[in-house]
PDB file of C-alpha atoms in Angstrom:
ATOM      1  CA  UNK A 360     -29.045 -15.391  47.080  1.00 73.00           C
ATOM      2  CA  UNK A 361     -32.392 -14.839  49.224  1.00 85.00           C
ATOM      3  CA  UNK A 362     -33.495 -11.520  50.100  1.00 86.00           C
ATOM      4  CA  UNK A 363     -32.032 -10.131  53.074  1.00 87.00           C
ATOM      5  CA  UNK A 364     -34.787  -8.337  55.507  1.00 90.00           C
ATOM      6  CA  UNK A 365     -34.362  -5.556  57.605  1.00 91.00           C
ATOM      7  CA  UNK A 366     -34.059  -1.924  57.785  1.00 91.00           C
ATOM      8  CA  UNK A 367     -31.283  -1.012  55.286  1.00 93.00           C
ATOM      9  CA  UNK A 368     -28.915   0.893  57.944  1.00 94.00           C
ATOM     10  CA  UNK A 369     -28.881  -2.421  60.381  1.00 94.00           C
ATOM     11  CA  UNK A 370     -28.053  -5.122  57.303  1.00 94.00           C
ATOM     12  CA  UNK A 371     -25.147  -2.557  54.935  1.00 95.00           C
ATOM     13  CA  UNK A 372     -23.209  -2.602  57.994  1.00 95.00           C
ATOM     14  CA  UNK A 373     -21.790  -5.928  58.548  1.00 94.00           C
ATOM     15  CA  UNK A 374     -21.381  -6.209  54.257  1.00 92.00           C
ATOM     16  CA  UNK A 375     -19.466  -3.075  54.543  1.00 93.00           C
ATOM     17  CA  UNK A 376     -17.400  -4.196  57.341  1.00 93.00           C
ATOM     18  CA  UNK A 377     -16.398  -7.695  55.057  1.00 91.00           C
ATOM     19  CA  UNK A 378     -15.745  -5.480  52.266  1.00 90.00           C
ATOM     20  CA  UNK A 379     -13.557  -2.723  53.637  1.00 90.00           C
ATOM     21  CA  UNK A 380     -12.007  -6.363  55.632  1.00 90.00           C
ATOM     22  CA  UNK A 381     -10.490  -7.548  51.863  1.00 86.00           C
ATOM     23  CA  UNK A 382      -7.202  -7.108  50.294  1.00 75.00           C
ATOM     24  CA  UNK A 383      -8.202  -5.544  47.269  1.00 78.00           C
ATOM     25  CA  UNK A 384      -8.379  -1.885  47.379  1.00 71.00           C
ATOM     26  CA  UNK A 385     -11.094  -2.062  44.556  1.00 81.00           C
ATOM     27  CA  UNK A 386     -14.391  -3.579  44.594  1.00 82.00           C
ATOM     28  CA  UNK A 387     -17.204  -3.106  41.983  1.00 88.00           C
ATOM     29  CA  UNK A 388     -19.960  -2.051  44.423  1.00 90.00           C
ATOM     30  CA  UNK A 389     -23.312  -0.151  43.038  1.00 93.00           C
ATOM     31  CA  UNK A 390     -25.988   0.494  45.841  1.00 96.00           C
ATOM     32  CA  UNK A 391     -29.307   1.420  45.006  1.00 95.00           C
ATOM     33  CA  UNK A 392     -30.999   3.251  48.004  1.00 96.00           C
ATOM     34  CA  UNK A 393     -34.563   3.576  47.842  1.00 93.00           C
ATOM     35  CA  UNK A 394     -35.555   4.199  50.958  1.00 91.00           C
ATOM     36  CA  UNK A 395     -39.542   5.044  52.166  1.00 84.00           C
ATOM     37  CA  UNK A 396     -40.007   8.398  52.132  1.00 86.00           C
ATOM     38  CA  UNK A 397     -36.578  10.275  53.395  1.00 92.00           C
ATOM     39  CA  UNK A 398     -36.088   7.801  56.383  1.00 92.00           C
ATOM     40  CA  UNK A 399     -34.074   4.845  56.658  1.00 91.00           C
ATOM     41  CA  UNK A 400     -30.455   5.983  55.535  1.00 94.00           C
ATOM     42  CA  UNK A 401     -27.904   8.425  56.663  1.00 95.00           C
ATOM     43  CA  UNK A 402     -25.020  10.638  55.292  1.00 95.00           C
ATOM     44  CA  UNK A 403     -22.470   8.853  57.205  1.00 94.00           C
ATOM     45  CA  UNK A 404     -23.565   5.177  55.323  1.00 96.00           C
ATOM     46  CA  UNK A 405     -23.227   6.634  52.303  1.00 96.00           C
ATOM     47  CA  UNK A 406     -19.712   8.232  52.866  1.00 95.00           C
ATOM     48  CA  UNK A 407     -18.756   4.862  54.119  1.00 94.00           C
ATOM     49  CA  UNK A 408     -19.884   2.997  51.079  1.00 95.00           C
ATOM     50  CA  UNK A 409     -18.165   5.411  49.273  1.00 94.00           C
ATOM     51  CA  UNK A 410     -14.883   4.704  50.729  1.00 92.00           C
ATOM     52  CA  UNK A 411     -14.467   2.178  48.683  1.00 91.00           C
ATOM     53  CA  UNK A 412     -12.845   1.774  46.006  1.00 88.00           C
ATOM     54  CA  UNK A 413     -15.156   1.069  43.174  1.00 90.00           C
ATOM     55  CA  UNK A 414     -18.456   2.119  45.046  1.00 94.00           C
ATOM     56  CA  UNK A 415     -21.162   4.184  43.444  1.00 96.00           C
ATOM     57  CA  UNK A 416     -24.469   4.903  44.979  1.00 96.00           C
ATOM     58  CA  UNK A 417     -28.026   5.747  43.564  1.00 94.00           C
ATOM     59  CA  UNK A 418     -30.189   7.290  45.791  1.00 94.00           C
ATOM     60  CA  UNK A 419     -33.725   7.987  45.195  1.00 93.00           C
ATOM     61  CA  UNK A 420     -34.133  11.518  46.973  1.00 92.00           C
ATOM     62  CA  UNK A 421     -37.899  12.241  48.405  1.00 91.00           C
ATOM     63  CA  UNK A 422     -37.211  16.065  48.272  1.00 87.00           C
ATOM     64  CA  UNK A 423     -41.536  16.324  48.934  1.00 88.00           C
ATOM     65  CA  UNK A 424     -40.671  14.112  52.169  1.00 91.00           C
ATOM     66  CA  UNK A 425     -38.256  16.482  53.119  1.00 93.00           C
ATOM     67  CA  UNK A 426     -40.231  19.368  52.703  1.00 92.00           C
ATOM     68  CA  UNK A 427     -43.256  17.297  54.826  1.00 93.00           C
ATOM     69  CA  UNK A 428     -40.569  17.188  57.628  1.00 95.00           C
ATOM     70  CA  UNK A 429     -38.868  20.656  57.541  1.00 96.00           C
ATOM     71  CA  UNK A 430     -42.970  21.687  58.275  1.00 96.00           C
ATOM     72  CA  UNK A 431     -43.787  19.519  60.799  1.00 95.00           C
ATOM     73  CA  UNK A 432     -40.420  20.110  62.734  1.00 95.00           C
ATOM     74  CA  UNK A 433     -40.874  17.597  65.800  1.00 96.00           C
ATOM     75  CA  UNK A 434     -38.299  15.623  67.384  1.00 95.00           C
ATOM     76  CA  UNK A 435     -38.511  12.484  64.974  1.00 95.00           C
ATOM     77  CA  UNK A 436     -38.604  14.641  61.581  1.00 96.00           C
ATOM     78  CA  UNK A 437     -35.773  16.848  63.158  1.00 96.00           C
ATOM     79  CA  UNK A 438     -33.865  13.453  63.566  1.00 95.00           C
ATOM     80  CA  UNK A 439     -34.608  11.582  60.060  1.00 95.00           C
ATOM     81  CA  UNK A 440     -33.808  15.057  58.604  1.00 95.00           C
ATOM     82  CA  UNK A 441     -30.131  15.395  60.516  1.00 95.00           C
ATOM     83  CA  UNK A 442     -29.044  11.397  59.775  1.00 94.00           C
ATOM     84  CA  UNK A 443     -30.095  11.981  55.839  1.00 95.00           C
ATOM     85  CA  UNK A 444     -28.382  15.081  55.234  1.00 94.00           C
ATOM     86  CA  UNK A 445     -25.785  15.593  57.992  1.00 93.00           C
ATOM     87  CA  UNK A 446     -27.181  18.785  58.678  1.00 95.00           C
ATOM     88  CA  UNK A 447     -27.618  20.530  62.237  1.00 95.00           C
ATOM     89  CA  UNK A 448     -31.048  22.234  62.996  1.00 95.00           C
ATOM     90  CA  UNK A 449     -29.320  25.468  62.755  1.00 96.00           C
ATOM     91  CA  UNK A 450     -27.736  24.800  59.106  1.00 96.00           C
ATOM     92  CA  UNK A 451     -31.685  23.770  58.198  1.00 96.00           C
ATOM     93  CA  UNK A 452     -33.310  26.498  59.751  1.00 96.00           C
ATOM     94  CA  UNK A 453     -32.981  29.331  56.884  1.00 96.00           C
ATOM     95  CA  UNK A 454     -34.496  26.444  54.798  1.00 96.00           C
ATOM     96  CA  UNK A 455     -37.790  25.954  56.455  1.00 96.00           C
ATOM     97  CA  UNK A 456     -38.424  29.489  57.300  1.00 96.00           C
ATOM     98  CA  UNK A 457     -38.952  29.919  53.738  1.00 96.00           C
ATOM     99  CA  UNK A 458     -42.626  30.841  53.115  1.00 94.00           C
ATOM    100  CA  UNK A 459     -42.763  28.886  49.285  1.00 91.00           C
ATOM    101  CA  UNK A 460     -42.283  25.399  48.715  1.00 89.00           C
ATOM    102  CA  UNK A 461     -40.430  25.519  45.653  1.00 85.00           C
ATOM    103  CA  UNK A 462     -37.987  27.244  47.462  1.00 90.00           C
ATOM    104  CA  UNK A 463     -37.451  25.316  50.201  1.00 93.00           C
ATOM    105  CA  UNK A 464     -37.309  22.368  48.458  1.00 89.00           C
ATOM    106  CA  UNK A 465     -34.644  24.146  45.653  1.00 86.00           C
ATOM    107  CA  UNK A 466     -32.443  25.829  48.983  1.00 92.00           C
ATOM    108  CA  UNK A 467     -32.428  22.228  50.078  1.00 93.00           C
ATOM    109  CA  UNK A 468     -31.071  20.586  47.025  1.00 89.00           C
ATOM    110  CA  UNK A 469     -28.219  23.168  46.500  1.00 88.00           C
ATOM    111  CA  UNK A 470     -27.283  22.922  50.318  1.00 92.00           C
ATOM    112  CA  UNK A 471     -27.386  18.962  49.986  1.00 93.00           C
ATOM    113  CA  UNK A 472     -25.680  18.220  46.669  1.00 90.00           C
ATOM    114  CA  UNK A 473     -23.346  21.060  47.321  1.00 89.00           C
ATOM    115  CA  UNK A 474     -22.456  19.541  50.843  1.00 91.00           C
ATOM    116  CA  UNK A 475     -22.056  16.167  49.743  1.00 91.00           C
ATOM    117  CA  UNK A 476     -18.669  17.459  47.282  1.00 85.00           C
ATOM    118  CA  UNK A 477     -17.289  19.936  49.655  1.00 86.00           C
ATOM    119  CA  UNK A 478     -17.312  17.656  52.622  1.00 86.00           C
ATOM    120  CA  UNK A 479     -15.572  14.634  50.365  1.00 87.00           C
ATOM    121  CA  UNK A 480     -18.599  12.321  50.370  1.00 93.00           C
ATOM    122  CA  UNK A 481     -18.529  11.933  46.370  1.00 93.00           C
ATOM    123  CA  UNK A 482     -16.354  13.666  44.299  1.00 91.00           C
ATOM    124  CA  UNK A 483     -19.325  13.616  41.671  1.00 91.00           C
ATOM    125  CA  UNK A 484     -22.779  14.178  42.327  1.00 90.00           C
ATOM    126  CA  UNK A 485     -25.257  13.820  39.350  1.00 87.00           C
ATOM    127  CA  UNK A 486     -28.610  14.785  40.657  1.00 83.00           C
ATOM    128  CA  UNK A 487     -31.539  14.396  38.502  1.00 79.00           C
ATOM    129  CA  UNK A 488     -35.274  15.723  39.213  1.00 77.00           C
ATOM    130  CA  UNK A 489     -37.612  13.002  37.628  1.00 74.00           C
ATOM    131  CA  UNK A 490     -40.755  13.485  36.246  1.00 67.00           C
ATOM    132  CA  UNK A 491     -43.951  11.472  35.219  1.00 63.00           C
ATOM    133  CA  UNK A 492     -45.145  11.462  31.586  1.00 66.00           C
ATOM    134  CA  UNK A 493     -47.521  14.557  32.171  1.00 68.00           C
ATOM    135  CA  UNK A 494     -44.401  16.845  33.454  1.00 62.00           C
ATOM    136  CA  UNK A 495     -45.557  16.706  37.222  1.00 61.00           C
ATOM    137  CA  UNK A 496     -42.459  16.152  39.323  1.00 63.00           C
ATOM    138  CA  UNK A 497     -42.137  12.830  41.527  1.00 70.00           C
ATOM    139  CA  UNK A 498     -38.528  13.109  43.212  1.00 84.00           C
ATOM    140  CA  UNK A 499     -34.879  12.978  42.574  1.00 87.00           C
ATOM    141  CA  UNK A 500     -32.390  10.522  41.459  1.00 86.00           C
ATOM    142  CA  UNK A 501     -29.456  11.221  42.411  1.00 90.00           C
ATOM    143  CA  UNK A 502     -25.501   9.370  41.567  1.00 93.00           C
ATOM    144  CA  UNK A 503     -22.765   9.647  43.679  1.00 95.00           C
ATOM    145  CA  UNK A 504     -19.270   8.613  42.663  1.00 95.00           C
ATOM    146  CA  UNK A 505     -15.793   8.764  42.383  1.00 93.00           C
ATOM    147  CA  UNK A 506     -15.055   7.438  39.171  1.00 93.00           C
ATOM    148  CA  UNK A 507     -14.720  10.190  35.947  1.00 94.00           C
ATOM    149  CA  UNK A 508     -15.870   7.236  33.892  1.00 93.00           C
ATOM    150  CA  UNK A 509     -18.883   5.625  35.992  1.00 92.00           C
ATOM    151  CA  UNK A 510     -20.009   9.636  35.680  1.00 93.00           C
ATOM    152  CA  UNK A 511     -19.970   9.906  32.255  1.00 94.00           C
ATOM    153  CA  UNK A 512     -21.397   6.129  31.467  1.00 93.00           C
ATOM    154  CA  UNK A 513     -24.457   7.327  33.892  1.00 90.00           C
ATOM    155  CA  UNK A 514     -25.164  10.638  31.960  1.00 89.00           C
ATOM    156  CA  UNK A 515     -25.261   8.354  29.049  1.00 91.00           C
ATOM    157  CA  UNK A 516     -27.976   5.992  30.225  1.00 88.00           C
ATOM    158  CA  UNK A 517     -29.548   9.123  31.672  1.00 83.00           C
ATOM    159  CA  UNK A 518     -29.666  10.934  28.158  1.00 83.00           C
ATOM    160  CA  UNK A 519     -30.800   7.285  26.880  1.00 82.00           C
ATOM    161  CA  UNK A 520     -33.829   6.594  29.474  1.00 75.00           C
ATOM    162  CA  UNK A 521     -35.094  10.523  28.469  1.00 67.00           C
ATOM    163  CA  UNK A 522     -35.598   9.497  24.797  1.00 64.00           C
ATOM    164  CA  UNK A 523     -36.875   6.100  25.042  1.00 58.00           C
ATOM    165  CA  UNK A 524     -39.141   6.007  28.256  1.00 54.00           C
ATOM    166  CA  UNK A 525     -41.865   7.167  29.961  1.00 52.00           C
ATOM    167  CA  UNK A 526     -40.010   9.810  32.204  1.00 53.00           C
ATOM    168  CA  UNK A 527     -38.377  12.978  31.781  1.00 56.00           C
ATOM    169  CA  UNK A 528     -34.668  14.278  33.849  1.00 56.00           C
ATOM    170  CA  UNK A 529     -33.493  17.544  34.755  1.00 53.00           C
ATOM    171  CA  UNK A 530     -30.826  19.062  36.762  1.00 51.00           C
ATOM    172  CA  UNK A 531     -32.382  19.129  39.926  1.00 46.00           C
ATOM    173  CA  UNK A 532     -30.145  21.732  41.286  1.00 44.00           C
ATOM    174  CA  UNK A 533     -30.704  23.886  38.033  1.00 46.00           C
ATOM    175  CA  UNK A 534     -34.877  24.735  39.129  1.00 41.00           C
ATOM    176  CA  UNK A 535     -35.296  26.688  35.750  1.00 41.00           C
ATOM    177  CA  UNK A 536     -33.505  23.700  33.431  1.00 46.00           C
ATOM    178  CA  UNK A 537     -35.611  22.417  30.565  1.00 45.00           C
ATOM    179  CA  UNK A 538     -35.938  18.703  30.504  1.00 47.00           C
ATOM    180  CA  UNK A 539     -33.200  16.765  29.299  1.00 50.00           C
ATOM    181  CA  UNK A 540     -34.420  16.114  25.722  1.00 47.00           C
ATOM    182  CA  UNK A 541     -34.978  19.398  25.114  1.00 46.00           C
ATOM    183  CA  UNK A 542     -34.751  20.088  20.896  1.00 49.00           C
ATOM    184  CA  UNK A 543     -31.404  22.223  21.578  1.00 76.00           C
ATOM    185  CA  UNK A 544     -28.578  20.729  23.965  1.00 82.00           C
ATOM    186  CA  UNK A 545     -25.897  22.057  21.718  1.00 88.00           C
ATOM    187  CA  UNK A 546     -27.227  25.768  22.182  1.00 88.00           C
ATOM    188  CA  UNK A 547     -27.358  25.135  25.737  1.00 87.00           C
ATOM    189  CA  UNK A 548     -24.183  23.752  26.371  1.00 91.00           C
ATOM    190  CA  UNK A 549     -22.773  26.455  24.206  1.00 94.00           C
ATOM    191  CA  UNK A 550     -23.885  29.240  26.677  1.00 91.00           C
ATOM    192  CA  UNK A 551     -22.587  26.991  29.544  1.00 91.00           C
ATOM    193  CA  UNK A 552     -19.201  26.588  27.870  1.00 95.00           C
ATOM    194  CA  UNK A 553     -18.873  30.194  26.837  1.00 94.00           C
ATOM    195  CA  UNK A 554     -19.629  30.912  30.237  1.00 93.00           C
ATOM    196  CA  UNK A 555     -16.820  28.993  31.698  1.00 94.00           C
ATOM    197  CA  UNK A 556     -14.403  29.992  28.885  1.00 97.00           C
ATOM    198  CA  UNK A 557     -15.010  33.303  27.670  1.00 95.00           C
ATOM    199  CA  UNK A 558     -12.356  35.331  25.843  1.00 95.00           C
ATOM    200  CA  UNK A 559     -10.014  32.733  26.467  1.00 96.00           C
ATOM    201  CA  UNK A 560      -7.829  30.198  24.492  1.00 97.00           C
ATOM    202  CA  UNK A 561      -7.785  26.573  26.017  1.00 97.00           C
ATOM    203  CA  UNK A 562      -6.760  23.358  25.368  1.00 97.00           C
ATOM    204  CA  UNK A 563      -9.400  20.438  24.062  1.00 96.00           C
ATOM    205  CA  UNK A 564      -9.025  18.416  26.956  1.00 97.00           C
ATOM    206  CA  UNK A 565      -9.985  21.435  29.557  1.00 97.00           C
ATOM    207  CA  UNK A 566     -13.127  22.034  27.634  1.00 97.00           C
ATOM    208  CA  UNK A 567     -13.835  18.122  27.483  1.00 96.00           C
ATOM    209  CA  UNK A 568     -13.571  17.322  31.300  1.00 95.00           C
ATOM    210  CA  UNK A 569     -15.607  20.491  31.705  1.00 95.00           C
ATOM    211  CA  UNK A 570     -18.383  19.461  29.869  1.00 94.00           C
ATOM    212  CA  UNK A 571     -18.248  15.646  31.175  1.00 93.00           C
ATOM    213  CA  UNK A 572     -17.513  16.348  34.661  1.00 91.00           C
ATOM    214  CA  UNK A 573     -19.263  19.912  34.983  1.00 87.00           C
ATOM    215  CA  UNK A 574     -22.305  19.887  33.111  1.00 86.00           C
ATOM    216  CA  UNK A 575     -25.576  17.466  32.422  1.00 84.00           C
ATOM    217  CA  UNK A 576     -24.117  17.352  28.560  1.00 89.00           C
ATOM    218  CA  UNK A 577     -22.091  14.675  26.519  1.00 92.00           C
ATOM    219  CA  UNK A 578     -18.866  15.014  24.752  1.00 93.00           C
ATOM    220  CA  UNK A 579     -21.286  14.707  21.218  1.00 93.00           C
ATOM    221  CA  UNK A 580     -23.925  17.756  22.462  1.00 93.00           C
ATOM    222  CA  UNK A 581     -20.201  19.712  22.818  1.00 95.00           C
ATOM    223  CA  UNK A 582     -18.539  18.618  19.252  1.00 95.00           C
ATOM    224  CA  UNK A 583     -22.189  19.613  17.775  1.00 94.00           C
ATOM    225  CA  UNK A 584     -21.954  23.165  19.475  1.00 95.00           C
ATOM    226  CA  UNK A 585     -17.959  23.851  18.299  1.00 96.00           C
ATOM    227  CA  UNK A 586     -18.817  22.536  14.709  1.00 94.00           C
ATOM    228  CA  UNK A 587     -21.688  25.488  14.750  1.00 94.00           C
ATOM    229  CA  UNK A 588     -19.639  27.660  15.877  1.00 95.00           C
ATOM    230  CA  UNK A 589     -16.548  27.547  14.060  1.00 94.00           C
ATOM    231  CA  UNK A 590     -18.892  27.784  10.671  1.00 92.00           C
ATOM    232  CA  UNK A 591     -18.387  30.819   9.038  1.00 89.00           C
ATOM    233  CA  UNK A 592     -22.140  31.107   8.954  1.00 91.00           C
ATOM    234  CA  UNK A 593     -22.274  32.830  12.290  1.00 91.00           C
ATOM    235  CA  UNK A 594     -21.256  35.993  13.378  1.00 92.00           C
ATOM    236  CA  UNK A 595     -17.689  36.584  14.279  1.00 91.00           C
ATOM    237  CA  UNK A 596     -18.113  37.442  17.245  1.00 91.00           C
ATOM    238  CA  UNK A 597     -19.927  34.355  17.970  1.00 92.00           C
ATOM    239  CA  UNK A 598     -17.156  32.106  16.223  1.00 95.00           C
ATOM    240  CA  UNK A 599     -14.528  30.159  17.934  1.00 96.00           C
ATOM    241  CA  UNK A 600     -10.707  29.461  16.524  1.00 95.00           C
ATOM    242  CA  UNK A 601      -9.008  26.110  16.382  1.00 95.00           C
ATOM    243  CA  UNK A 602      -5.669  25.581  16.285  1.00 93.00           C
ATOM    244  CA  UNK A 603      -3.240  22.186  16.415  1.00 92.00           C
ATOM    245  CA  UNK A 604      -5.341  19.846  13.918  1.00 89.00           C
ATOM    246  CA  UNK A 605      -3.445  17.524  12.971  1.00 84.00           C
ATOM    247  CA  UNK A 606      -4.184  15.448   8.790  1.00 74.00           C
ATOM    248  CA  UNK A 607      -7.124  16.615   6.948  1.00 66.00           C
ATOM    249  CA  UNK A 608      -9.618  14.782   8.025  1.00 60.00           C
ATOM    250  CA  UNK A 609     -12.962  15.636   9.986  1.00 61.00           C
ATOM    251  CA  UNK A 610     -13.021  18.364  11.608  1.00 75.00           C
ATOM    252  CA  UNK A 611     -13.274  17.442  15.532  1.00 86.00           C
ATOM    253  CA  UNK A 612     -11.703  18.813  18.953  1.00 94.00           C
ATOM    254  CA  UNK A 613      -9.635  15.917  20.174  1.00 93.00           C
ATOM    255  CA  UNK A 614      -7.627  17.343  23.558  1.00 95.00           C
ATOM    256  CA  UNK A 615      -4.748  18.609  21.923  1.00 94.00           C
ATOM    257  CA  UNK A 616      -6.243  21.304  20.083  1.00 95.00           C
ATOM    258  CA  UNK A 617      -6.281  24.785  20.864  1.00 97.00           C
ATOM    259  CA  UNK A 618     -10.166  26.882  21.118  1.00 97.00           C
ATOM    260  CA  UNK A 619     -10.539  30.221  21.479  1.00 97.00           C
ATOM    261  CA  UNK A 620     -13.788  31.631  22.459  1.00 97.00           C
ATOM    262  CA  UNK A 621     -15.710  34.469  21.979  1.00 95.00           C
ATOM    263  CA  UNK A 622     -15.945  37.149  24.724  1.00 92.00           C
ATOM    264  CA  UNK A 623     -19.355  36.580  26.746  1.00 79.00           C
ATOM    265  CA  UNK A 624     -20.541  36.635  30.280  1.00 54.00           C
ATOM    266  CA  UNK A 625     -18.693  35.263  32.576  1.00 45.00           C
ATOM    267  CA  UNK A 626     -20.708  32.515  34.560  1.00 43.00           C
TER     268      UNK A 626
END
């Protein structure tokens, strides 16, 4: 099919309105927004496109843009800024009174991606901040969905694309996260699980959707961090207990087992 041209607002409309027209309940629907700078797309598209069954979104976040319009602060920047994020000038204004940058621009993130799950855009958000091959960051990539799976799959290729190319992904909303590819995910998802889980006992499948649903980490970086730390080679009060294995196999932590972690901070 021939390229469609036109501002992307005006031409998703009418393929939305034949899509949400159809029977099916379920349509396999992935929309890349890139849009020039922040303008040319709005919160209430993306809910829409959401509302389909099926639908996932990338969005390639200019969180610099945004910063260049929470400074100026005229009519038009005040307007882009509201459509995008489906914020009032009020909700905004603690943001740009902030004297740094980096602030602004991390306040922003957290109100954004934090807005987008409470108000039922996306039951998933997987923000990424995106950097060029000398570490200086360019802008955010961000994937919205409903679907557990389509979640995972995407932290996959994420974890993937960090190894093998010429770019570099953290979570965006995490300002002090190393770089995915880091030399020690296991250790880091360790502190993130003991976090969540500390003193108790809980089943395999609670820690499992935690880490796949919760975290930037994969179900291997948390089998790698539970093998460590059942060994006897740490100290017990850094060791974890597993009941309900079933055969003597491997050692693994399918969901019906039984952890118990070590007391630690609460997170």
């Amino acid at each position: 099919q021939d390229p469609i041209v036109g501002s992307f607002e005006e031409k998703i409309q009418p393929v939305l309105s034949i899509l949400e027209s159809r029977q099916s309940n379920y349509i396999p629907f992935l929309v890349f927004i890139d849009p020039f700078g922040v303008k040319g797309f709005s919160l209430k598209t993306i809910r829409r496109i959401l509302g389909l069954g099926g639908a996932e979104v990338f969005l390639l976040l200019d969180v610099d843009g945004v910063d260049r319009l929470l400074m100026s602060w005229d009519e038009p920047c005040r307007k882009i800024l509201r459509e995008a994020s489906g914020f009032s000038e009020m909700e905004m204004e603690p943001i740009r009174v902030m004297a740094n940058q980096r602030d602004r621009i991390t306040a922003f993130r957290a109100k954004y991606y934090g807005s987008i799950e409470t108000g039922n855009v996306a039951k998933m958000v997987l923000p990424f901040r995106m950097f060029d091959s000398s570490g200086s960051p360019l802008h955010d990539l961000v994937f919205l969905t409903n679907n557990e799976l389509g979640f995972v799959k995407m932290k996959e290729s994420m974890w993937q694309a960090a190894s093998a190319g010429d770019f570099r992904f953290s979570e965006s909303d995490l300002p002090d996260q190393l770089p995915l590819g880091f030399e020690t995910p296991a250790d880091s998802i360790w502190k993130r699980m003991v976090g969540k889980f500390s003193g108790q006992r809980v089943g395999g499948l609670q820690v499992r959707r935690f880490v796949e649903l919760a975290t930037i980490y994969l179900n291997k970086h948390k089998t790698e961090a539970l093998r460590k730390h059942e060994s006897e080679s740490v100290p017990t009060g850094e060791r974890i207990a597993v009941l309900g294995r079933k055969g003597k196999g491997p050692k693994g932590y399918p969901d019906d087992v039984t952890i118990t972690f070590p007391q630690g901070t609460q997170s």
